[in-house]
Amino acid sequence: MGDIPICIDISHHQGFPDFREVRDAGVLGMIHKATEGTSFVDQNRAENCSSAIGAGLCAPRITG
């Protein structure tokens, strides 16, 4: 199992994780659920993706 990259899946339910702590725990990347149905857009997503990238994790880049 050591050769399989560890990735977490988060959404607005996790708030704003400390991604440096997440990285230090051995996580290599994250994905972030952005929407729910057709009306809900997670307002935490841009900040969480930016913070994850800043901590050195592989994560979606938010553009536009």
PDB file of C-alpha atoms in Angstrom:
ATOM      1  CA  MET A   1       0.000   0.000   0.000  1.00  0.00           C
ATOM      2  CA  GLY A   2       2.960   2.352   0.430  1.00  0.00           C
ATOM      3  CA  ASP A   3       3.149   2.962  -3.327  1.00  0.00           C
ATOM      4  CA  ILE A   4      -0.446   4.198  -3.559  1.00  0.00           C
ATOM      5  CA  PRO A   5      -0.767   8.001  -3.216  1.00  0.00           C
ATOM      6  CA  ILE A   6      -2.971   9.079  -0.334  1.00  0.00           C
ATOM      7  CA  CYS A   7      -5.647  11.594  -1.224  1.00  0.00           C
ATOM      8  CA  ILE A   8      -8.483  13.051   0.840  1.00  0.00           C
ATOM      9  CA  ASP A   9     -11.931  14.108  -0.319  1.00  0.00           C
ATOM     10  CA  ILE A  10     -13.386  17.123   1.471  1.00  0.00           C
ATOM     11  CA  SER A  11     -16.427  19.378   1.266  1.00  0.00           C
ATOM     12  CA  HIS A  12     -17.842  22.330   3.187  1.00  0.00           C
ATOM     13  CA  HIS A  13     -18.504  19.955   6.106  1.00  0.00           C
ATOM     14  CA  GLN A  14     -14.778  19.983   6.983  1.00  0.00           C
ATOM     15  CA  GLY A  15     -14.541  23.779   7.130  1.00  0.00           C
ATOM     16  CA  PHE A  16     -10.955  24.928   6.600  1.00  0.00           C
ATOM     17  CA  PRO A  17      -8.486  22.120   7.416  1.00  0.00           C
ATOM     18  CA  ASP A  18      -4.871  22.816   8.362  1.00  0.00           C
ATOM     19  CA  PHE A  19      -3.348  21.463   5.162  1.00  0.00           C
ATOM     20  CA  ARG A  20       0.215  21.575   6.496  1.00  0.00           C
ATOM     21  CA  GLU A  21      -0.922  19.198   9.241  1.00  0.00           C
ATOM     22  CA  VAL A  22      -2.710  17.090   6.630  1.00  0.00           C
ATOM     23  CA  ARG A  23       0.475  16.949   4.513  1.00  0.00           C
ATOM     24  CA  ASP A  24       2.595  16.079   7.537  1.00  0.00           C
ATOM     25  CA  ALA A  25       0.252  13.144   8.200  1.00  0.00           C
ATOM     26  CA  GLY A  26       1.265  11.684   4.828  1.00  0.00           C
ATOM     27  CA  VAL A  27      -1.521  12.923   2.581  1.00  0.00           C
ATOM     28  CA  LEU A  28      -0.318  13.800  -0.940  1.00  0.00           C
ATOM     29  CA  GLY A  29      -3.407  15.389  -2.459  1.00  0.00           C
ATOM     30  CA  MET A  30      -7.009  16.398  -2.050  1.00  0.00           C
ATOM     31  CA  ILE A  31     -10.169  16.737  -4.035  1.00  0.00           C
ATOM     32  CA  HIS A  32     -12.943  19.101  -2.991  1.00  0.00           C
ATOM     33  CA  LYS A  33     -16.633  18.641  -3.695  1.00  0.00           C
ATOM     34  CA  ALA A  34     -17.696  21.920  -5.303  1.00  0.00           C
ATOM     35  CA  THR A  35     -21.470  21.652  -5.700  1.00  0.00           C
ATOM     36  CA  GLU A  36     -24.595  19.902  -4.480  1.00  0.00           C
ATOM     37  CA  GLY A  37     -27.362  19.555  -7.027  1.00  0.00           C
ATOM     38  CA  THR A  38     -27.933  22.618  -9.193  1.00  0.00           C
ATOM     39  CA  SER A  39     -28.167  25.341  -6.555  1.00  0.00           C
ATOM     40  CA  PHE A  40     -25.455  24.889  -3.895  1.00  0.00           C
ATOM     41  CA  VAL A  41     -21.890  26.040  -4.565  1.00  0.00           C
ATOM     42  CA  ASP A  42     -19.326  25.474  -1.794  1.00  0.00           C
ATOM     43  CA  GLN A  43     -17.898  28.881  -0.895  1.00  0.00           C
ATOM     44  CA  ASN A  44     -14.951  27.235   0.943  1.00  0.00           C
ATOM     45  CA  ARG A  45     -13.595  25.544  -2.178  1.00  0.00           C
ATOM     46  CA  ALA A  46     -11.353  28.302  -3.575  1.00  0.00           C
ATOM     47  CA  GLU A  47      -9.678  28.985  -0.227  1.00  0.00           C
ATOM     48  CA  ASN A  48      -9.253  25.286   0.566  1.00  0.00           C
ATOM     49  CA  CYS A  49      -7.746  24.491  -2.836  1.00  0.00           C
ATOM     50  CA  SER A  50      -5.364  27.444  -2.565  1.00  0.00           C
ATOM     51  CA  SER A  51      -4.346  26.466   0.981  1.00  0.00           C
ATOM     52  CA  ALA A  52      -3.786  22.852  -0.032  1.00  0.00           C
ATOM     53  CA  ILE A  53      -1.568  23.895  -2.942  1.00  0.00           C
ATOM     54  CA  GLY A  54       0.307  26.281  -0.624  1.00  0.00           C
ATOM     55  CA  ALA A  55       0.982  23.360   1.708  1.00  0.00           C
ATOM     56  CA  GLY A  56       2.415  21.332  -1.171  1.00  0.00           C
ATOM     57  CA  LEU A  57      -0.546  19.033  -1.832  1.00  0.00           C
ATOM     58  CA  CYS A  58      -1.809  18.149  -5.278  1.00  0.00           C
ATOM     59  CA  ALA A  59      -5.163  19.910  -5.549  1.00  0.00           C
ATOM     60  CA  PRO A  60      -7.459  21.522  -8.122  1.00  0.00           C
ATOM     61  CA  ARG A  61      -6.465  24.993  -9.240  1.00  0.00           C
ATOM     62  CA  ILE A  62      -9.303  27.508  -9.238  1.00  0.00           C
ATOM     63  CA  THR A  63      -9.326  29.849 -12.233  1.00  0.00           C
ATOM     64  CA  GLY A  64     -11.667  32.506 -13.490  1.00  0.00           C
TER      65      GLY A  64
END
